[in-house]
PDB file of C-alpha atoms in Angstrom:
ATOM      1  CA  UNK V  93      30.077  51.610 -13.102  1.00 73.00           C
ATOM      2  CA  UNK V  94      27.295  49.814 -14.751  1.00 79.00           C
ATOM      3  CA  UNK V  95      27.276  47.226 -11.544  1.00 81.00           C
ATOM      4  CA  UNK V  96      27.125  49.638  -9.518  1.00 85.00           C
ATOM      5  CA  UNK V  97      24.613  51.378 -10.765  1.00 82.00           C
ATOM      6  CA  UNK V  98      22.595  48.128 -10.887  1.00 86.00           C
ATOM      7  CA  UNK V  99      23.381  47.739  -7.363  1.00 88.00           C
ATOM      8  CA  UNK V 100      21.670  51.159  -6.644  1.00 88.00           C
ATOM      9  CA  UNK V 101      18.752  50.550  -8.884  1.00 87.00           C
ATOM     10  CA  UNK V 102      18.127  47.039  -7.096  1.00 88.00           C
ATOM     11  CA  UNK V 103      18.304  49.015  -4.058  1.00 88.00           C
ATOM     12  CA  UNK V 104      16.097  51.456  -5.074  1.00 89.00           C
ATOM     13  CA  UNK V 105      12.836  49.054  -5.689  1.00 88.00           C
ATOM     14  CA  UNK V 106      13.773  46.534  -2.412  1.00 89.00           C
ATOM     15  CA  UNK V 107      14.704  43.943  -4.713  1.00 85.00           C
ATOM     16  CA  UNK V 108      16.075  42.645  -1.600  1.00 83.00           C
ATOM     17  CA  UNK V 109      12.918  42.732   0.766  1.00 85.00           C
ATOM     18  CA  UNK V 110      10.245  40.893  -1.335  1.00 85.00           C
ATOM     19  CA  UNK V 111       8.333  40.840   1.960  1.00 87.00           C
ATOM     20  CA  UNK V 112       6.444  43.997   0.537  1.00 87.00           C
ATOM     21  CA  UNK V 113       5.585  42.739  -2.985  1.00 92.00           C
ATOM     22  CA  UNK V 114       4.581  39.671  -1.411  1.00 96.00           C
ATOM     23  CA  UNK V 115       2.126  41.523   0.958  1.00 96.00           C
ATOM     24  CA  UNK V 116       0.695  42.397  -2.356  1.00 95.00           C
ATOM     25  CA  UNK V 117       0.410  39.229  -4.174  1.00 97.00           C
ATOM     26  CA  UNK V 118      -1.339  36.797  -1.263  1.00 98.00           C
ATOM     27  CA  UNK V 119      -4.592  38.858  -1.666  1.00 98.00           C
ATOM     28  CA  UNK V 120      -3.990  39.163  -5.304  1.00 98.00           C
ATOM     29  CA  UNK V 121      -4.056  35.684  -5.926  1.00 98.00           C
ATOM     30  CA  UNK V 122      -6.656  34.523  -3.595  1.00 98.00           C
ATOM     31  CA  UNK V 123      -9.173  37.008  -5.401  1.00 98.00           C
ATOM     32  CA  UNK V 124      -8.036  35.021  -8.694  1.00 98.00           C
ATOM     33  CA  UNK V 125      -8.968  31.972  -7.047  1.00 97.00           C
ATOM     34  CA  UNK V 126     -12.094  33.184  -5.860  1.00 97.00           C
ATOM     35  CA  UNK V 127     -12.963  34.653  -9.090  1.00 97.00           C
ATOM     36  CA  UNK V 128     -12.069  31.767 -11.164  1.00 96.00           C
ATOM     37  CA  UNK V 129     -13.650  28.723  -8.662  1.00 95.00           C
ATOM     38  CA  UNK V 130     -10.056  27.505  -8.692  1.00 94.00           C
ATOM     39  CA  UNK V 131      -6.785  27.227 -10.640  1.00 96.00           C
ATOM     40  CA  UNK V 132      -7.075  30.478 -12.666  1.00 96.00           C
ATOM     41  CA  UNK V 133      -4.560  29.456 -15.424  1.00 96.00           C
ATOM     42  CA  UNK V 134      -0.969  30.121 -15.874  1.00 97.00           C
ATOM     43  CA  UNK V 135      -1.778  33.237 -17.714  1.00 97.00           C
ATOM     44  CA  UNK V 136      -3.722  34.994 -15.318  1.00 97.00           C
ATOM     45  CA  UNK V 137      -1.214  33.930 -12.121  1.00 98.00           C
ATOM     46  CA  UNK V 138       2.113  35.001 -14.119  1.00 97.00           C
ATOM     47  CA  UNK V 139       0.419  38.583 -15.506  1.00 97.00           C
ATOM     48  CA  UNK V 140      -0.877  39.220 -12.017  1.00 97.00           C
ATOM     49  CA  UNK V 141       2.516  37.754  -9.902  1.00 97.00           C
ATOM     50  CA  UNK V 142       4.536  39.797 -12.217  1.00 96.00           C
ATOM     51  CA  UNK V 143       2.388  42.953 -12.171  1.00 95.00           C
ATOM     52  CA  UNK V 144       2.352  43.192  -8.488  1.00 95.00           C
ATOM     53  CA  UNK V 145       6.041  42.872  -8.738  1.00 95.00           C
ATOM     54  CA  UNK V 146       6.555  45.897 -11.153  1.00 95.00           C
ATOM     55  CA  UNK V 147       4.428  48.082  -9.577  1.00 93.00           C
ATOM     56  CA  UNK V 148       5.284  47.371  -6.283  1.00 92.00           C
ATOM     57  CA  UNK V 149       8.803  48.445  -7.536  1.00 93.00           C
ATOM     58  CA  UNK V 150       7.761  51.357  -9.104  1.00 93.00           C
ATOM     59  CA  UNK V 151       5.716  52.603  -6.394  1.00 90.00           C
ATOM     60  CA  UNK V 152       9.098  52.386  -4.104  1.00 90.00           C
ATOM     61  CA  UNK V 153      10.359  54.680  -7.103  1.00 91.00           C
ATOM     62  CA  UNK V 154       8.084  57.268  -6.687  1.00 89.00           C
ATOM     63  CA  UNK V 155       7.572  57.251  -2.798  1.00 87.00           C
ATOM     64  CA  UNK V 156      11.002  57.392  -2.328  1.00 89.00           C
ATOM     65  CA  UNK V 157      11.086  60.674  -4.772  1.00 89.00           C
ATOM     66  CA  UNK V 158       8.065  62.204  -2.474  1.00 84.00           C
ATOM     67  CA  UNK V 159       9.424  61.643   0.515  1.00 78.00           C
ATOM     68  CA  UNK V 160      13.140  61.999  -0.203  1.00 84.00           C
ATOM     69  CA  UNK V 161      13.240  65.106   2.197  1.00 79.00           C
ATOM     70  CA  UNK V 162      11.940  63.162   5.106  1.00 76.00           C
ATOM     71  CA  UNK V 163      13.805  60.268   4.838  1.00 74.00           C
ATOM     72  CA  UNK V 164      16.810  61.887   5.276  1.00 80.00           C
ATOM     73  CA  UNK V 165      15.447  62.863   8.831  1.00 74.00           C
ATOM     74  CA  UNK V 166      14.435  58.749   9.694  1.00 77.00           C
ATOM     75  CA  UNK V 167      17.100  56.390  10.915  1.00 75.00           C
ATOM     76  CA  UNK V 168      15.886  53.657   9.155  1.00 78.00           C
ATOM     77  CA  UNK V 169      15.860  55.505   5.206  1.00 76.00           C
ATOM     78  CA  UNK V 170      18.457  57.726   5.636  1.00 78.00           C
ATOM     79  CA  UNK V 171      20.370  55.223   3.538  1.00 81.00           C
ATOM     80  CA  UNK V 172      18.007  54.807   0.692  1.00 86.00           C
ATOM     81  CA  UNK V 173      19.448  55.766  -3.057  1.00 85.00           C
ATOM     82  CA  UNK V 174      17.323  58.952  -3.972  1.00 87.00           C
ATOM     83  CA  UNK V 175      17.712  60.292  -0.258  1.00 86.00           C
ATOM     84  CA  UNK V 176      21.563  60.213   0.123  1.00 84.00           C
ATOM     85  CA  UNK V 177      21.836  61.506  -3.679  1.00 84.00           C
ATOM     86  CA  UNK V 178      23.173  58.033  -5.074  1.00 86.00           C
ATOM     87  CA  UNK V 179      20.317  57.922  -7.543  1.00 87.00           C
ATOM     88  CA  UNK V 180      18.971  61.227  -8.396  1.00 89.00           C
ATOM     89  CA  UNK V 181      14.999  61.771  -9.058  1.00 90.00           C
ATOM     90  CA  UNK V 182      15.236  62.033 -12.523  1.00 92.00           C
ATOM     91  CA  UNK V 183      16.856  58.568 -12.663  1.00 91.00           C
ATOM     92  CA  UNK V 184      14.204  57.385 -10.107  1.00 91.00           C
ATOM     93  CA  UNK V 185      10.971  58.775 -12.182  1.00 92.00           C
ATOM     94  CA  UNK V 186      12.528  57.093 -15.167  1.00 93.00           C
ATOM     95  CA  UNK V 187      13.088  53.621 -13.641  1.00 92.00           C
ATOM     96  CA  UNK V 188       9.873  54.026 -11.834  1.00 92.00           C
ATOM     97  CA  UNK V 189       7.862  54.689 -15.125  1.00 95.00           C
ATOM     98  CA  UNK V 190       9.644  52.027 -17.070  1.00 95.00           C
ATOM     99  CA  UNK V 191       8.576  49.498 -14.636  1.00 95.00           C
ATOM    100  CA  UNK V 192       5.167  50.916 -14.892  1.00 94.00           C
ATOM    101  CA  UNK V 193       4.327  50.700 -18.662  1.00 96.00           C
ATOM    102  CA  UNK V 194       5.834  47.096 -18.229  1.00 96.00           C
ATOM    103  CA  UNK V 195       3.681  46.073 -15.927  1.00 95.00           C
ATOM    104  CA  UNK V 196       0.804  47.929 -18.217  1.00 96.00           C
ATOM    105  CA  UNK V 197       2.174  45.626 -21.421  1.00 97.00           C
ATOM    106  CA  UNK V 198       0.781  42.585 -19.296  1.00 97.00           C
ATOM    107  CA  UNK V 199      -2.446  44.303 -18.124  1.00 97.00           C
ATOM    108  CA  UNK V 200      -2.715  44.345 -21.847  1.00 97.00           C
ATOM    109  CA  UNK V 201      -2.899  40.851 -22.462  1.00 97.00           C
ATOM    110  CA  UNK V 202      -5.992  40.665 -20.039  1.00 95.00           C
ATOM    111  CA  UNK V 203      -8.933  42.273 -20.928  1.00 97.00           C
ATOM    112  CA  UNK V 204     -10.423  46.285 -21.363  1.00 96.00           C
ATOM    113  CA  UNK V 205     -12.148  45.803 -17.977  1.00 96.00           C
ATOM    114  CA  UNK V 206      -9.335  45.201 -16.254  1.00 97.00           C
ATOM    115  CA  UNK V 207      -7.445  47.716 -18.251  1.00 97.00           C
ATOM    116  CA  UNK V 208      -9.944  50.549 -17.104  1.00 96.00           C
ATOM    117  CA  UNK V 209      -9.214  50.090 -13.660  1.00 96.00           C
ATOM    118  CA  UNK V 210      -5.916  49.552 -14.057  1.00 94.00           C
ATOM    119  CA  UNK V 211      -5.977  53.286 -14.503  1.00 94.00           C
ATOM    120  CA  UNK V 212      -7.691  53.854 -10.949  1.00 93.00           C
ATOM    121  CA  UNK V 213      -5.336  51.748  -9.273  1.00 92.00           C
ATOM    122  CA  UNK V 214      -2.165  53.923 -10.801  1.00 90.00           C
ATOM    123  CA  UNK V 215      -4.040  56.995  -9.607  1.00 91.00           C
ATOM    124  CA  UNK V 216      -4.135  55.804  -6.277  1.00 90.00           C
ATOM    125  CA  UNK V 217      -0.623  54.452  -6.231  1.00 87.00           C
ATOM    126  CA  UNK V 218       0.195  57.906  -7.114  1.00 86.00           C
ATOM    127  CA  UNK V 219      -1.744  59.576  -4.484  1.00 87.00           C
ATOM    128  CA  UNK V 220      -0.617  57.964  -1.688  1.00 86.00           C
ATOM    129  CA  UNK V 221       3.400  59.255  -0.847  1.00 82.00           C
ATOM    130  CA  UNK V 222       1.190  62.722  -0.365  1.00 83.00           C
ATOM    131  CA  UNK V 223      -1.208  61.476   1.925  1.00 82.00           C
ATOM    132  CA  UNK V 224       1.530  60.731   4.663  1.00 77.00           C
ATOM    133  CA  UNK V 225       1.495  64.679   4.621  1.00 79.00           C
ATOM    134  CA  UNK V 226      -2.231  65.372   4.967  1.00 82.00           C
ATOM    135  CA  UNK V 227      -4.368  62.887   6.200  1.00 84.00           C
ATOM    136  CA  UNK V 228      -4.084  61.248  10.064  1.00 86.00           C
ATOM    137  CA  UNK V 229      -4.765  57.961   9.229  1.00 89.00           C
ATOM    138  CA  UNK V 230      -2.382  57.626   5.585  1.00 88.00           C
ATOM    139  CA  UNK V 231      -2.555  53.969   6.043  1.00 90.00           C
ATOM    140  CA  UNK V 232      -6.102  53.429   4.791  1.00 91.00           C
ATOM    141  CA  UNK V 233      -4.903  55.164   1.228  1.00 91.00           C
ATOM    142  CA  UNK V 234      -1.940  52.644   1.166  1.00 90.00           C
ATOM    143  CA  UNK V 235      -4.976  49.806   2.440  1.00 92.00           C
ATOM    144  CA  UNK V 236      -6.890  50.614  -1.249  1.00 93.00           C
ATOM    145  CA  UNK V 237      -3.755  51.140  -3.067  1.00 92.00           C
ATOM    146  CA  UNK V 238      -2.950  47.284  -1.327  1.00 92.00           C
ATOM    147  CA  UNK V 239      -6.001  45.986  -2.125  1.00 95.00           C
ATOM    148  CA  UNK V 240      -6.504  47.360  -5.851  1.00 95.00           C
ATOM    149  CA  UNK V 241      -5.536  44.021  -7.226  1.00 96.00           C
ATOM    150  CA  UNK V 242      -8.526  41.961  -5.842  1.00 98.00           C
ATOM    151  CA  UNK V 243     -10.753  44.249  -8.031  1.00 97.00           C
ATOM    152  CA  UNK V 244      -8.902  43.972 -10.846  1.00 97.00           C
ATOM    153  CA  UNK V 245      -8.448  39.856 -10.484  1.00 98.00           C
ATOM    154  CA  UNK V 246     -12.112  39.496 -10.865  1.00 98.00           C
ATOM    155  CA  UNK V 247     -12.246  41.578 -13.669  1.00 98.00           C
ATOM    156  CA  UNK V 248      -9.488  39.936 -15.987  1.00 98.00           C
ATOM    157  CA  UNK V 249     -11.382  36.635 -14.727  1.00 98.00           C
ATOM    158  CA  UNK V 250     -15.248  38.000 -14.760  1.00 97.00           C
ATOM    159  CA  UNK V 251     -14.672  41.138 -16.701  1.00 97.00           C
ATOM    160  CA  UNK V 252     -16.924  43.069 -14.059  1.00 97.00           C
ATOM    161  CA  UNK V 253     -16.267  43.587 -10.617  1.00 97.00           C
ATOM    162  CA  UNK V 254     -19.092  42.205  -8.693  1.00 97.00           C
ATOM    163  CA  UNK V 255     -19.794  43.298  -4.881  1.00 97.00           C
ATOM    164  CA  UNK V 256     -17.697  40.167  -3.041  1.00 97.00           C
ATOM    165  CA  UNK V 257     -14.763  41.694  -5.174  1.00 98.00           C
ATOM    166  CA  UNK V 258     -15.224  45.223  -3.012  1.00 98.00           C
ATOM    167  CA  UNK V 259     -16.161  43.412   0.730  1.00 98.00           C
ATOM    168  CA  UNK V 260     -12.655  41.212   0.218  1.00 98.00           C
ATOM    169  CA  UNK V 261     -11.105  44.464  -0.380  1.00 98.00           C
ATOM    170  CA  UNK V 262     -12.958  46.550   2.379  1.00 97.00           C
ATOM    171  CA  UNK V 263     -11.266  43.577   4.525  1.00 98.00           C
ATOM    172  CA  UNK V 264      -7.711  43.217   3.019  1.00 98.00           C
ATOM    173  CA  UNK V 265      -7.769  46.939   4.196  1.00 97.00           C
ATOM    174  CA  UNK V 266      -8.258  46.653   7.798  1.00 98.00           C
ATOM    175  CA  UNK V 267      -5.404  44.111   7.537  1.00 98.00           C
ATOM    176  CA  UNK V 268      -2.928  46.576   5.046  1.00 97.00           C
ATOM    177  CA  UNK V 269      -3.811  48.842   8.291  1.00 97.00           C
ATOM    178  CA  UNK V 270      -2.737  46.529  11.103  1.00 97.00           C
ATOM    179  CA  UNK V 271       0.688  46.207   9.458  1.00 97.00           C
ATOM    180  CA  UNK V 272       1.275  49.434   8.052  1.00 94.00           C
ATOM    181  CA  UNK V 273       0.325  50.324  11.605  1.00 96.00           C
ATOM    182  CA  UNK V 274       3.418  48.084  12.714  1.00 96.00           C
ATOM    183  CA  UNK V 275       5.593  49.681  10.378  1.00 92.00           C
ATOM    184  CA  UNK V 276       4.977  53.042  11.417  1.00 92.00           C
ATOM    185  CA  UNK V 277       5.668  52.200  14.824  1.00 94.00           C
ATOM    186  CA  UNK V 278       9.190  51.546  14.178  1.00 92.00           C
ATOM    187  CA  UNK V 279       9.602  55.366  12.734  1.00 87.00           C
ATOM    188  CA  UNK V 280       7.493  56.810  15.331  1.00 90.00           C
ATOM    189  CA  UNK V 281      10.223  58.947  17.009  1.00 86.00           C
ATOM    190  CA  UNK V 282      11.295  60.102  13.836  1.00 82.00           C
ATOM    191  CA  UNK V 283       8.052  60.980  12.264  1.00 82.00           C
ATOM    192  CA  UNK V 284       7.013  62.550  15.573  1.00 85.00           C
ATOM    193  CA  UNK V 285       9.999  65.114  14.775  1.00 82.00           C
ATOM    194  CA  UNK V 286       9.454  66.115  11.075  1.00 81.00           C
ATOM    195  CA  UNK V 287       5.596  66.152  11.496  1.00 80.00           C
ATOM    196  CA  UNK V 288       4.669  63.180   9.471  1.00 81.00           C
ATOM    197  CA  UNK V 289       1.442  62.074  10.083  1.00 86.00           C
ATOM    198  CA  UNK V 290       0.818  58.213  10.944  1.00 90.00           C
ATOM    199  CA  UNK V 291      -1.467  55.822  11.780  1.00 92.00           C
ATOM    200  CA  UNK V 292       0.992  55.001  14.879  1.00 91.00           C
ATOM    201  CA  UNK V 293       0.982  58.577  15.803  1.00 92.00           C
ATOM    202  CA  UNK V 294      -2.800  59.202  15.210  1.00 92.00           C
ATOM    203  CA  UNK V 295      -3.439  56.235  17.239  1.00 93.00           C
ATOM    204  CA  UNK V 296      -1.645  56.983  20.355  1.00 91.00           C
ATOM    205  CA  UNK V 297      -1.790  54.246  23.072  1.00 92.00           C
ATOM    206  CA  UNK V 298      -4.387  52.609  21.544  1.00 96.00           C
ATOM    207  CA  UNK V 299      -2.325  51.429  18.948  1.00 95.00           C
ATOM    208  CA  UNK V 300      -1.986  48.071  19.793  1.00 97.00           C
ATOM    209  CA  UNK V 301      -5.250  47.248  20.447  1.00 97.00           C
ATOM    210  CA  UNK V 302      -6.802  49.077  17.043  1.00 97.00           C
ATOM    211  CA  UNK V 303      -3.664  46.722  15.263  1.00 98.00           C
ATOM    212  CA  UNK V 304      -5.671  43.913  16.751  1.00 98.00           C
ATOM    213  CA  UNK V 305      -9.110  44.886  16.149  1.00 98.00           C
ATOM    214  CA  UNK V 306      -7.781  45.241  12.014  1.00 98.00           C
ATOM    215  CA  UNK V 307      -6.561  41.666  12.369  1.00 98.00           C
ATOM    216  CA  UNK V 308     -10.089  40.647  13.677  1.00 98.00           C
ATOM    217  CA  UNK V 309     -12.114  42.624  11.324  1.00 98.00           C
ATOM    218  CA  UNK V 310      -9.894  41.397   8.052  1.00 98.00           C
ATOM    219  CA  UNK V 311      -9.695  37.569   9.231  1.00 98.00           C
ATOM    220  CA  UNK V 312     -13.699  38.129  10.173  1.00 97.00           C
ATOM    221  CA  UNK V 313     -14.818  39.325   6.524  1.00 97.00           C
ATOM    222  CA  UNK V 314     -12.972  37.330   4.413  1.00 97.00           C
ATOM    223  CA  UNK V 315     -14.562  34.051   6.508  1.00 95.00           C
ATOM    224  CA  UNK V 316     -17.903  35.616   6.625  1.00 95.00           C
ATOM    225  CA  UNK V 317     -18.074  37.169   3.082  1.00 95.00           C
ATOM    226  CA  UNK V 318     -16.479  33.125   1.600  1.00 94.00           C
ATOM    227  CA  UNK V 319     -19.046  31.295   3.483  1.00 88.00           C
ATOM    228  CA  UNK V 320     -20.946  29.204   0.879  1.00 84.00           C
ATOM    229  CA  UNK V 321     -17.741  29.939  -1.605  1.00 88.00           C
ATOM    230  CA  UNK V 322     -15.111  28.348   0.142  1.00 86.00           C
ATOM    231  CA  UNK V 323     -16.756  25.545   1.965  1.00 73.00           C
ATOM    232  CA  UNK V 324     -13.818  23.251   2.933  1.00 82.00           C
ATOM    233  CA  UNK V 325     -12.971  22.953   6.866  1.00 90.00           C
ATOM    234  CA  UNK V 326      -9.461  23.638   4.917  1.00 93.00           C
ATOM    235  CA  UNK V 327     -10.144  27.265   5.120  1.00 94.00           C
ATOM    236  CA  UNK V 328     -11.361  27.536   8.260  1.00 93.00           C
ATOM    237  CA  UNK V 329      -8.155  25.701   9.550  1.00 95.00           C
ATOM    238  CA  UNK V 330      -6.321  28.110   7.542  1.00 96.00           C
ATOM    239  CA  UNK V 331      -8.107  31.253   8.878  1.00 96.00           C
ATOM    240  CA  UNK V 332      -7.373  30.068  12.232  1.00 96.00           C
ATOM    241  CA  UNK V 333      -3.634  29.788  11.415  1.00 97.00           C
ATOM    242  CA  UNK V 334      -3.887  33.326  10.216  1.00 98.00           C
ATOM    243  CA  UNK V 335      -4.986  34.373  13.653  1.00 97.00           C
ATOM    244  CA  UNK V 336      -3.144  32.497  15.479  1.00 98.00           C
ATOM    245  CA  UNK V 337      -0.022  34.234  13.793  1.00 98.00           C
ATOM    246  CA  UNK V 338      -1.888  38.309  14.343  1.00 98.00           C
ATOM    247  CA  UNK V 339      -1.747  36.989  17.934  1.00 98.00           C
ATOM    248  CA  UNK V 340       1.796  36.330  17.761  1.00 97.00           C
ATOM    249  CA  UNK V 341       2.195  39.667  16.078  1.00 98.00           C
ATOM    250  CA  UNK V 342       0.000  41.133  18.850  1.00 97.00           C
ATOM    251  CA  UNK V 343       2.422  39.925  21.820  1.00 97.00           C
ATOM    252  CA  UNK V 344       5.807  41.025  19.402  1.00 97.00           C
ATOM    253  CA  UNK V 345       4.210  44.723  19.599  1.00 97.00           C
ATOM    254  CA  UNK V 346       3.195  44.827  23.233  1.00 95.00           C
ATOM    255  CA  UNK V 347       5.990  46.621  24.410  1.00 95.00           C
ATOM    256  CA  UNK V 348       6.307  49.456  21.053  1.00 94.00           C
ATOM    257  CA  UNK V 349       9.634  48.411  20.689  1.00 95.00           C
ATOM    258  CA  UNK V 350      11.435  49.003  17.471  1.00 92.00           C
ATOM    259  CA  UNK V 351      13.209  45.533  16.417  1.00 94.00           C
ATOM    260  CA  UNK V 352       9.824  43.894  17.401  1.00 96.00           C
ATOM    261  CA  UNK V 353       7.437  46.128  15.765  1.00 96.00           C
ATOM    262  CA  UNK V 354       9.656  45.976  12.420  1.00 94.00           C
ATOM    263  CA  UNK V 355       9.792  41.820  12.865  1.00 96.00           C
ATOM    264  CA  UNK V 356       6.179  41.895  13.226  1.00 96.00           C
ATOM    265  CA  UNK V 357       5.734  43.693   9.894  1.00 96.00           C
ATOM    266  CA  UNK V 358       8.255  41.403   7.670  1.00 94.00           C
ATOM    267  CA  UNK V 359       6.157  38.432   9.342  1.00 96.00           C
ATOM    268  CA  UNK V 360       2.510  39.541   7.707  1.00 97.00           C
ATOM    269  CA  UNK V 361       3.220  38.046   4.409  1.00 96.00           C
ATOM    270  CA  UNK V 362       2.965  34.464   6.201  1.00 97.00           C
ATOM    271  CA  UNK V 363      -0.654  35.326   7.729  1.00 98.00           C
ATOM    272  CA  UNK V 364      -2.059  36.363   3.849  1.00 97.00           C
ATOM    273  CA  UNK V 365      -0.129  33.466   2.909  1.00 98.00           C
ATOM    274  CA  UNK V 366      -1.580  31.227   5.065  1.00 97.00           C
ATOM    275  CA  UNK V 367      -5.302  32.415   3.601  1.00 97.00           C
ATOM    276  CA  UNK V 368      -4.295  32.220   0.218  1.00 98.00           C
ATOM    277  CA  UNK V 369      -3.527  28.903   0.853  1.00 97.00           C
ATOM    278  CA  UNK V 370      -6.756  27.518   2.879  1.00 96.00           C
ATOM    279  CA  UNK V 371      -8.402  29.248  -0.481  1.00 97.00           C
ATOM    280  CA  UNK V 372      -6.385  27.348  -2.863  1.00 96.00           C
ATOM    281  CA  UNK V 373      -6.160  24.006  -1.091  1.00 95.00           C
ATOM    282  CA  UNK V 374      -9.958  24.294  -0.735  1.00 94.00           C
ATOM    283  CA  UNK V 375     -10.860  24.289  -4.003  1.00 92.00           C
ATOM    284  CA  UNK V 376      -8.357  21.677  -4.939  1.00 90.00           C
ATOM    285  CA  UNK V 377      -9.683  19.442  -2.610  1.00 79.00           C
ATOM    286  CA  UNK V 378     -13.199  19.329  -4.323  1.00 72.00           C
TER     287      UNK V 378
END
């Protein structure tokens, strides 16, 4: 019983898809980089790597609790724990808000900067399995929520958060868009149905091409806003790596289809590792 249970709890935070914790981390660490002019200490990299973790988990905790009457109605959650009554939302809150104040212990060890916003970015985490229901375009909540740890890198490194700190994350947004956009193409039928709301749906047939554009504008302010901050031809090599792979992602999605929308999704962690990288390897080369 207690395996199982495991087995369910595992389940319920995608222990087995790190492709969306990872979608958190690339932009997480590059801000640490950034903020720090390199290396940013082992400290800093395992309370941030294993923050983004926890509350990546824990925010699968609590969407699946808000949206555990909808999911029932998709073909691609139907399965999940809190939705076919495996787990039951008690169990789910609790698990959720365990991983929470754990993840909290190591914002603790930072500083009471980055403790204050670590308030705002648990607000928005929170807010964001309602927005599906109310606003057209729920992906740009879920951008912020995304993008909350590039604030709160610079201040555990800086304690302030200084205005390149809110341009990267104005620009890690437009890309949280362009694959949340993906993802909600893959549910479109289904959401379409129950009357979620979606960037996919919102967007219509110009869904692909505003996926592209958020490619362009993320890939276009993080070079422009590094430019005399990240001066190796490193970075640049790696930016165009990055957009040669939202390219790729751009002929995957062409047709709408399902298998290739989801495939273009799991891919996006590769294109913010790819900057994090030209970022890192750019300052090491100095």
């Amino acid at each position: 019983m207690l395996k199982q249970k495991l087995d369910l709890y595992l389940q319920l935070v995608r222990w087995n898809r790190p492709a969306g914790w990872l979608l958190l981390l690339w932009p997480t660490l590059s801000a640490l980089w950034i903020a720090s002019h390199g290396f940013p200490g082992w400290h800093l990299v395992a309370v941030f790597t294993l923050g983004t973790i926890l509350m990546r988990s824990a925010g699968c905790c609590v969407n699946d609790v808000a949206d555990r009457e909808f999911d029932r109605h998709v073909k691609r959650t139907a399965e999940r724990p809190v939705t076919r009554g495996a787990v039951s939302v008690r169990e789910a809150l609790i698990v959720g808000a365990v991983l929470a104040l754990l993840a909290f212990g190591l914002v603790l060890t930072t500083n009471s900067t980055t403790i204050a916003w670590s308030f705002a970015a648990l607000a928005i985490a929170l807010v964001y399995p309602y927005a599906k229901r109310y606003l057209s375009m729920p992906q740009a909540v879920l951008g912020v929520a995304f993008s909350f740890g590039i604030p709160m890198a610079f201040a555990a490194v800086q304690s302030r958060v200084p205005l390149l700190a809110w341009v990267l994350l104005l620009g890690n947004l437009f890309w949280v868009i362009a694959y949340d956009t993906e993802y909600a193409m893959v549910d479109r039928d289904d959401d379409l149905k129950i009357g979620m709301k979606t960037s996919a749906i919102t967007l219509g047939r110009f869904d692909v091409a505003a996926v592209m554009l958020c490619y362009l504008l993320y890939l276009s302010i993080w070079a422009w806003a590094l430019v005399g901050i990240v001066q190796s031809a490193i970075y640049l090599i790696a930016i165009g790596v990055a957009l040669a792979q939202a390219l790729w992602h751009g002929w995957l999605i062409r047709k709408r289809e399902r298998g290739d929308c989801f495939k273009a999704f799991r891919l996006n962690h590769w294109l913010g590792f790819a900057v994090f990288a030209g970022i890192a390897l750019s300052y090491l080369s100095r």
